[in-house]
């Protein structure tokens, strides 16, 4: 592994931790302030801290794409789930379960195998404008087909979201490398057009994920987490020359690593917790590791002092009025 790739891996690791911290902060804030309007959340420092963490994580991901190939950087996004487990457990004051440890171990082993075979130089080749437009058109057609009304819309929308987000990352790498290449203008027409495509697919992926999560977050989140690096890796392998090392053995090792990581991700998205009433499943991994209920969490102190008292009703912890 060369120096540039080590930088990319380090940036990806820090990005994953930042995303996990933001997810934990947002989950706790949502649990503490159930029913609060957006304007009230905008007035809390915790909400803005989560936004800042998300923004920092996104910038770190973009920087990683500058130094490492898609086949290395994109699979490391699964580490967000891995980092959320101990962080969320610590925030909830509980121990990490055996299932969570097993999912974490499988994910890390699988990603390690992928990194061994996907090592390569810093990205120098980028998608040409015709290639970017072709990729965008193909992805848009595929997303449209997956979004068509029919059976199992959650999983289909999750797959479409993962593909859209993966393509957005591939196009982001093209914009980053092209914009930092001193041989040409920073804001060339190619950079501007591809940047617009990045924005379209990033927003589309976000909206599709929100639609996919309506019927539950566990399985759709696993599909999004797995489809994202698959789409990016396909572009890196077929169009950018980001091949695997080790020949046929390297390909088999990468496939085995991908299978292990996929199994680990699935385990991390099927976490359950025990309650006083018995075992209660949680669909969202961050919600599971936090082990919080919106109706029992304490209200945010900064908000509670600003809430109007309800006439004829005793004050209840955690109760917020809508705007």
Tab-separated table of N, CA, C and O in Angstrom, residues 36-121:
chain	number	residue	atom	x	y	z
A	36	UNK	N	-40.799	17.675	18.488
A	36	UNK	CA	-40.355	19.058	18.361
A	36	UNK	C	-40.308	19.476	16.904
A	36	UNK	O	-39.965	18.684	16.026
A	37	UNK	N	-40.671	20.702	16.634
A	37	UNK	CA	-40.627	21.209	15.277
A	37	UNK	C	-39.205	21.523	14.849
A	37	UNK	O	-38.284	21.594	15.666
A	38	UNK	N	-39.047	21.719	13.540
A	38	UNK	CA	-37.716	21.975	13.000
A	38	UNK	C	-37.121	23.262	13.550
A	38	UNK	O	-35.930	23.329	13.851
A	39	UNK	N	-37.947	24.289	13.724
A	39	UNK	CA	-37.418	25.565	14.212
A	39	UNK	C	-36.847	25.433	15.620
A	39	UNK	O	-35.849	26.067	15.957
A	40	UNK	N	-37.453	24.584	16.440
A	40	UNK	CA	-36.924	24.385	17.791
A	40	UNK	C	-35.592	23.648	17.732
A	40	UNK	O	-34.665	23.946	18.494
A	41	UNK	N	-35.496	22.662	16.824
A	41	UNK	CA	-34.236	21.941	16.694
A	41	UNK	C	-33.126	22.857	16.187
A	41	UNK	O	-31.964	22.713	16.566
A	42	UNK	N	-33.496	23.813	15.319
A	42	UNK	CA	-32.491	24.742	14.801
A	42	UNK	C	-31.893	25.604	15.901
A	42	UNK	O	-30.794	26.142	15.741
A	43	UNK	N	-32.590	25.715	17.009
A	43	UNK	CA	-32.090	26.524	18.108
A	43	UNK	C	-31.229	25.767	19.100
A	43	UNK	O	-30.826	26.347	20.108
A	44	UNK	N	-30.952	24.496	18.837
A	44	UNK	CA	-30.147	23.705	19.762
A	44	UNK	C	-28.736	23.532	19.224
A	44	UNK	O	-28.524	23.292	18.036
A	45	UNK	N	-27.781	23.642	20.130
A	45	UNK	CA	-26.391	23.460	19.723
A	45	UNK	C	-26.088	22.045	19.288
A	45	UNK	O	-25.241	21.819	18.423
A	46	UNK	N	-26.783	21.062	19.892
A	46	UNK	CA	-26.540	19.667	19.533
A	46	UNK	C	-26.881	19.404	18.078
A	46	UNK	O	-26.188	18.643	17.387
A	47	UNK	N	-27.953	20.004	17.599
A	47	UNK	CA	-28.347	19.800	16.198
A	47	UNK	C	-27.286	20.359	15.261
A	47	UNK	O	-26.898	19.705	14.289
A	48	UNK	N	-26.799	21.532	15.554
A	48	UNK	CA	-25.781	22.131	14.698
A	48	UNK	C	-24.453	21.377	14.803
A	48	UNK	O	-23.701	21.313	13.825
A	49	UNK	N	-24.185	20.803	15.943
A	49	UNK	CA	-22.979	19.974	16.069
A	49	UNK	C	-23.068	18.755	15.155
A	49	UNK	O	-22.085	18.378	14.504
A	50	UNK	N	-24.256	18.138	15.099
A	50	UNK	CA	-24.449	16.988	14.219
A	50	UNK	C	-24.308	17.397	12.751
A	50	UNK	O	-23.706	16.678	11.949
A	51	UNK	N	-24.846	18.556	12.413
A	51	UNK	CA	-24.711	19.047	11.041
A	51	UNK	C	-23.241	19.285	10.703
A	51	UNK	O	-22.767	18.932	9.613
A	52	UNK	N	-22.511	19.876	11.637
A	52	UNK	CA	-21.095	20.112	11.405
A	52	UNK	C	-20.305	18.820	11.239
A	52	UNK	O	-19.408	18.731	10.389
A	53	UNK	N	-20.645	17.805	12.031
A	53	UNK	CA	-19.980	16.518	11.903
A	53	UNK	C	-20.259	15.880	10.549
A	53	UNK	O	-19.370	15.308	9.906
A	54	UNK	N	-21.502	15.964	10.099
A	54	UNK	CA	-21.843	15.428	8.773
A	54	UNK	C	-21.087	16.149	7.666
A	54	UNK	O	-20.591	15.515	6.722
A	55	UNK	N	-21.007	17.467	7.769
A	55	UNK	CA	-20.296	18.242	6.754
A	55	UNK	C	-18.805	17.897	6.749
A	55	UNK	O	-18.187	17.724	5.690
A	56	UNK	N	-18.217	17.785	7.947
A	56	UNK	CA	-16.805	17.428	8.032
A	56	UNK	C	-16.561	16.035	7.470
A	56	UNK	O	-15.568	15.801	6.758
A	57	UNK	N	-17.456	15.093	7.758
A	57	UNK	CA	-17.309	13.735	7.240
A	57	UNK	C	-17.383	13.723	5.717
A	57	UNK	O	-16.617	13.008	5.059
A	58	UNK	N	-18.289	14.517	5.149
A	58	UNK	CA	-18.409	14.578	3.692
A	58	UNK	C	-17.144	15.155	3.058
A	58	UNK	O	-16.666	14.650	2.031
A	59	UNK	N	-16.590	16.196	3.660
A	59	UNK	CA	-15.358	16.788	3.130
A	59	UNK	C	-14.186	15.806	3.216
A	59	UNK	O	-13.362	15.718	2.297
A	60	UNK	N	-14.115	15.057	4.303
A	60	UNK	CA	-13.056	14.059	4.446
A	60	UNK	C	-13.202	12.953	3.402
A	60	UNK	O	-12.215	12.450	2.861
A	61	UNK	N	-14.444	12.583	3.101
A	61	UNK	CA	-14.686	11.567	2.073
A	61	UNK	C	-14.230	12.067	0.708
A	61	UNK	O	-13.612	11.327	-0.067
A	62	UNK	N	-14.538	13.322	0.415
A	62	UNK	CA	-14.106	13.909	-0.859
A	62	UNK	C	-12.582	13.944	-0.937
A	62	UNK	O	-11.987	13.628	-1.983
A	63	UNK	N	-11.930	14.311	0.167
A	63	UNK	CA	-10.470	14.328	0.183
A	63	UNK	C	-9.893	12.927	-0.016
A	63	UNK	O	-8.887	12.744	-0.712
A	64	UNK	N	-10.533	11.930	0.574
A	64	UNK	CA	-10.065	10.554	0.401
A	64	UNK	C	-10.161	10.122	-1.055
A	64	UNK	O	-9.299	9.394	-1.562
A	65	UNK	N	-11.199	10.566	-1.741
A	65	UNK	CA	-11.354	10.221	-3.157
A	65	UNK	C	-10.265	10.851	-4.018
A	65	UNK	O	-9.999	10.374	-5.126
A	66	UNK	N	-9.641	11.895	-3.518
A	66	UNK	CA	-8.534	12.517	-4.235
A	66	UNK	C	-7.293	11.634	-4.209
A	66	UNK	O	-6.516	11.572	-5.162
A	67	UNK	N	-7.091	10.910	-3.092
A	67	UNK	CA	-5.843	10.166	-2.904
A	67	UNK	C	-5.969	8.658	-3.126
A	67	UNK	O	-4.956	7.975	-3.294
A	68	UNK	N	-7.173	8.134	-3.102
A	68	UNK	CA	-7.337	6.693	-3.220
A	68	UNK	C	-8.342	6.305	-4.272
A	68	UNK	O	-9.253	7.081	-4.596
A	69	UNK	N	-8.230	5.085	-4.830
A	69	UNK	CA	-9.187	4.631	-5.838
A	69	UNK	C	-10.553	4.343	-5.235
A	69	UNK	O	-10.680	4.105	-4.026
A	70	UNK	N	-11.567	4.345	-6.080
A	70	UNK	CA	-12.928	4.070	-5.619
A	70	UNK	C	-13.039	2.698	-4.971
A	70	UNK	O	-13.802	2.506	-4.026
A	71	UNK	N	-12.299	1.728	-5.508
A	71	UNK	CA	-12.364	0.367	-4.996
A	71	UNK	C	-11.834	0.248	-3.577
A	71	UNK	O	-12.074	-0.751	-2.912
A	72	UNK	N	-11.114	1.270	-3.105
A	72	UNK	CA	-10.618	1.283	-1.729
A	72	UNK	C	-11.481	2.175	-0.848
A	72	UNK	O	-11.920	1.778	0.236
A	73	UNK	N	-11.754	3.385	-1.314
A	73	UNK	CA	-12.426	4.377	-0.482
A	73	UNK	C	-13.891	4.017	-0.245
A	73	UNK	O	-14.385	4.083	0.896
A	74	UNK	N	-14.596	3.617	-1.292
A	74	UNK	CA	-16.041	3.452	-1.168
A	74	UNK	C	-16.446	2.319	-0.226
A	74	UNK	O	-17.362	2.506	0.583
A	75	UNK	N	-15.813	1.136	-0.264
A	75	UNK	CA	-16.208	0.099	0.693
A	75	UNK	C	-16.001	0.489	2.150
A	75	UNK	O	-16.689	-0.028	3.040
A	76	UNK	N	-15.059	1.402	2.411
A	76	UNK	CA	-14.797	1.805	3.789
A	76	UNK	C	-15.956	2.585	4.399
A	76	UNK	O	-15.975	2.829	5.609
A	77	UNK	N	-16.926	2.975	3.572
A	77	UNK	CA	-18.107	3.631	4.118
A	77	UNK	C	-18.882	2.747	5.080
A	77	UNK	O	-19.598	3.236	5.966
A	78	UNK	N	-18.735	1.414	4.936
A	78	UNK	CA	-19.410	0.488	5.849
A	78	UNK	C	-18.890	0.621	7.272
A	78	UNK	O	-19.552	0.180	8.227
A	79	UNK	N	-17.733	1.230	7.444
A	79	UNK	CA	-17.181	1.410	8.787
A	79	UNK	C	-18.008	2.371	9.639
A	79	UNK	O	-17.835	2.419	10.857
A	80	UNK	N	-18.895	3.132	9.001
A	80	UNK	CA	-19.781	3.994	9.776
A	80	UNK	C	-20.642	3.162	10.716
A	80	UNK	O	-20.846	3.511	11.887
A	81	UNK	N	-21.174	2.037	10.202
A	81	UNK	CA	-21.963	1.148	11.043
A	81	UNK	C	-21.107	0.547	12.155
A	81	UNK	O	-21.544	0.410	13.301
A	82	UNK	N	-19.879	0.172	11.807
A	82	UNK	CA	-18.973	-0.426	12.796
A	82	UNK	C	-18.670	0.576	13.915
A	82	UNK	O	-18.684	0.223	15.095
A	83	UNK	N	-18.401	1.818	13.536
A	83	UNK	CA	-18.083	2.832	14.547
A	83	UNK	C	-19.296	3.192	15.386
A	83	UNK	O	-19.168	3.546	16.569
A	84	UNK	N	-20.497	3.114	14.806
A	84	UNK	CA	-21.706	3.482	15.540
A	84	UNK	C	-22.000	2.523	16.682
A	84	UNK	O	-22.635	2.907	17.668
A	85	UNK	N	-21.538	1.273	16.564
A	85	UNK	CA	-21.849	0.278	17.602
A	85	UNK	C	-21.235	0.646	18.950
A	85	UNK	O	-21.959	0.824	19.936
A	86	UNK	N	-19.902	0.787	19.075
A	86	UNK	CA	-19.355	1.145	20.399
A	86	UNK	C	-19.727	2.561	20.833
A	86	UNK	O	-19.931	2.804	22.024
A	87	UNK	N	-19.808	3.487	19.873
A	87	UNK	CA	-20.163	4.855	20.236
A	87	UNK	C	-21.578	4.924	20.796
A	87	UNK	O	-21.844	5.578	21.809
A	88	UNK	N	-22.505	4.255	20.111
A	88	UNK	CA	-23.883	4.256	20.581
A	88	UNK	C	-24.047	3.506	21.888
A	88	UNK	O	-24.810	3.915	22.764
A	89	UNK	N	-23.337	2.381	22.028
A	89	UNK	CA	-23.422	1.621	23.270
A	89	UNK	C	-22.893	2.448	24.447
A	89	UNK	O	-23.463	2.426	25.539
A	90	UNK	N	-21.808	3.156	24.216
A	90	UNK	CA	-21.253	4.008	25.284
A	90	UNK	C	-22.229	5.119	25.645
A	90	UNK	O	-22.422	5.418	26.825
A	91	UNK	N	-22.859	5.705	24.631
A	91	UNK	CA	-23.810	6.778	24.903
A	91	UNK	C	-25.019	6.265	25.680
A	91	UNK	O	-25.605	6.989	26.485
A	92	UNK	N	-25.401	4.993	25.434
A	92	UNK	CA	-26.552	4.421	26.116
A	92	UNK	C	-26.177	3.792	27.447
A	92	UNK	O	-27.057	3.352	28.191
A	93	UNK	N	-24.868	3.709	27.775
A	93	UNK	CA	-24.435	3.126	29.030
A	93	UNK	C	-24.627	1.628	29.093
A	93	UNK	O	-25.007	1.082	30.132
A	94	UNK	N	-24.399	0.920	28.004
A	94	UNK	CA	-24.555	-0.523	27.995
A	94	UNK	C	-23.364	-1.164	27.289
A	94	UNK	O	-22.542	-0.478	26.687
A	95	UNK	N	-23.285	-2.486	27.344
A	95	UNK	CA	-22.207	-3.207	26.707
A	95	UNK	C	-22.577	-3.583	25.278
A	95	UNK	O	-23.747	-3.734	24.949
A	96	UNK	N	-21.558	-3.735	24.454
A	96	UNK	CA	-21.771	-4.202	23.086
A	96	UNK	C	-22.127	-5.681	23.130
A	96	UNK	O	-21.468	-6.473	23.813
A	97	UNK	N	-23.169	-6.069	22.415
A	97	UNK	CA	-23.640	-7.457	22.454
A	97	UNK	C	-22.739	-8.358	21.616
A	97	UNK	O	-21.939	-7.899	20.791
A	98	UNK	N	-22.925	-9.667	21.798
A	98	UNK	CA	-22.138	-10.647	21.048
A	98	UNK	C	-22.440	-10.565	19.558
A	98	UNK	O	-21.543	-10.710	18.719
A	99	UNK	N	-23.706	-10.323	19.213
A	99	UNK	CA	-24.070	-10.206	17.794
A	99	UNK	C	-23.386	-9.001	17.171
A	99	UNK	O	-22.897	-9.052	16.035
A	100	UNK	N	-23.340	-7.902	17.909
A	100	UNK	CA	-22.685	-6.698	17.407
A	100	UNK	C	-21.188	-6.927	17.215
A	100	UNK	O	-20.611	-6.492	16.215
A	101	UNK	N	-20.554	-7.629	18.184
A	101	UNK	CA	-19.135	-7.929	18.033
A	101	UNK	C	-18.895	-8.812	16.813
A	101	UNK	O	-17.923	-8.621	16.084
A	102	UNK	N	-19.773	-9.787	16.600
A	102	UNK	CA	-19.611	-10.678	15.454
A	102	UNK	C	-19.782	-9.918	14.146
A	102	UNK	O	-19.006	-10.099	13.204
A	103	UNK	N	-20.786	-9.058	14.075
A	103	UNK	CA	-20.970	-8.252	12.873
A	103	UNK	C	-19.796	-7.326	12.618
A	103	UNK	O	-19.358	-7.152	11.476
A	104	UNK	N	-19.272	-6.729	13.694
A	104	UNK	CA	-18.110	-5.850	13.560
A	104	UNK	C	-16.898	-6.615	13.051
A	104	UNK	O	-16.177	-6.157	12.145
A	105	UNK	N	-16.647	-7.809	13.630
A	105	UNK	CA	-15.486	-8.594	13.239
A	105	UNK	C	-15.573	-9.028	11.773
A	105	UNK	O	-14.594	-8.931	11.025
A	106	UNK	N	-16.745	-9.493	11.351
A	106	UNK	CA	-16.904	-9.927	9.962
A	106	UNK	C	-16.730	-8.757	8.996
A	106	UNK	O	-16.101	-8.899	7.937
A	107	UNK	N	-17.274	-7.600	9.358
A	107	UNK	CA	-17.135	-6.433	8.488
A	107	UNK	C	-15.678	-6.020	8.352
A	107	UNK	O	-15.197	-5.731	7.252
A	108	UNK	N	-14.966	-5.983	9.470
A	108	UNK	CA	-13.561	-5.584	9.432
A	108	UNK	C	-12.706	-6.593	8.662
A	108	UNK	O	-11.837	-6.206	7.871
A	109	UNK	N	-12.940	-7.885	8.873
A	109	UNK	CA	-12.186	-8.894	8.139
A	109	UNK	C	-12.453	-8.798	6.644
A	109	UNK	O	-11.529	-8.874	5.821
A	110	UNK	N	-13.709	-8.636	6.296
A	110	UNK	CA	-14.054	-8.527	4.879
A	110	UNK	C	-13.445	-7.300	4.227
A	110	UNK	O	-12.884	-7.379	3.131
A	111	UNK	N	-13.523	-6.159	4.905
A	111	UNK	CA	-12.941	-4.939	4.346
A	111	UNK	C	-11.420	-5.046	4.250
A	111	UNK	O	-10.813	-4.521	3.312
A	112	UNK	N	-10.802	-5.744	5.223
A	112	UNK	CA	-9.358	-5.953	5.147
A	112	UNK	C	-8.966	-6.732	3.914
A	112	UNK	O	-7.978	-6.410	3.240
A	113	UNK	N	-9.722	-7.778	3.586
A	113	UNK	CA	-9.442	-8.563	2.382
A	113	UNK	C	-9.623	-7.723	1.119
A	113	UNK	O	-8.835	-7.826	0.168
A	114	UNK	N	-10.653	-6.874	1.116
A	114	UNK	CA	-10.874	-6.012	-0.047
A	114	UNK	C	-9.729	-5.028	-0.217
A	114	UNK	O	-9.253	-4.774	-1.335
A	115	UNK	N	-9.252	-4.451	0.895
A	115	UNK	CA	-8.160	-3.483	0.819
A	115	UNK	C	-6.875	-4.111	0.294
A	115	UNK	O	-6.118	-3.477	-0.450
A	116	UNK	N	-6.605	-5.360	0.671
A	116	UNK	CA	-5.391	-6.031	0.218
A	116	UNK	C	-5.378	-6.169	-1.301
A	116	UNK	O	-4.346	-5.977	-1.959
A	117	UNK	N	-6.526	-6.479	-1.870
A	117	UNK	CA	-6.587	-6.736	-3.318
A	117	UNK	C	-6.881	-5.483	-4.132
A	117	UNK	O	-6.596	-5.451	-5.330
A	118	UNK	N	-7.455	-4.461	-3.509
A	118	UNK	CA	-7.860	-3.276	-4.272
A	118	UNK	C	-6.840	-2.154	-4.197
A	118	UNK	O	-7.115	-1.038	-4.634
A	119	UNK	N	-5.670	-2.411	-3.648
A	119	UNK	CA	-4.663	-1.362	-3.524
A	119	UNK	C	-4.207	-0.898	-4.894
A	119	UNK	O	-4.160	-1.668	-5.847
A	120	UNK	N	-3.897	0.365	-4.984
A	120	UNK	CA	-3.473	0.925	-6.257
A	120	UNK	C	-2.979	2.343	-6.086
A	120	UNK	O	-3.017	2.898	-4.991
A	121	UNK	N	-2.516	2.972	-7.155
A	121	UNK	CA	-1.992	4.333	-7.064
A	121	UNK	C	-3.097	5.353	-6.869
A	121	UNK	O	-4.288	5.037	-6.990
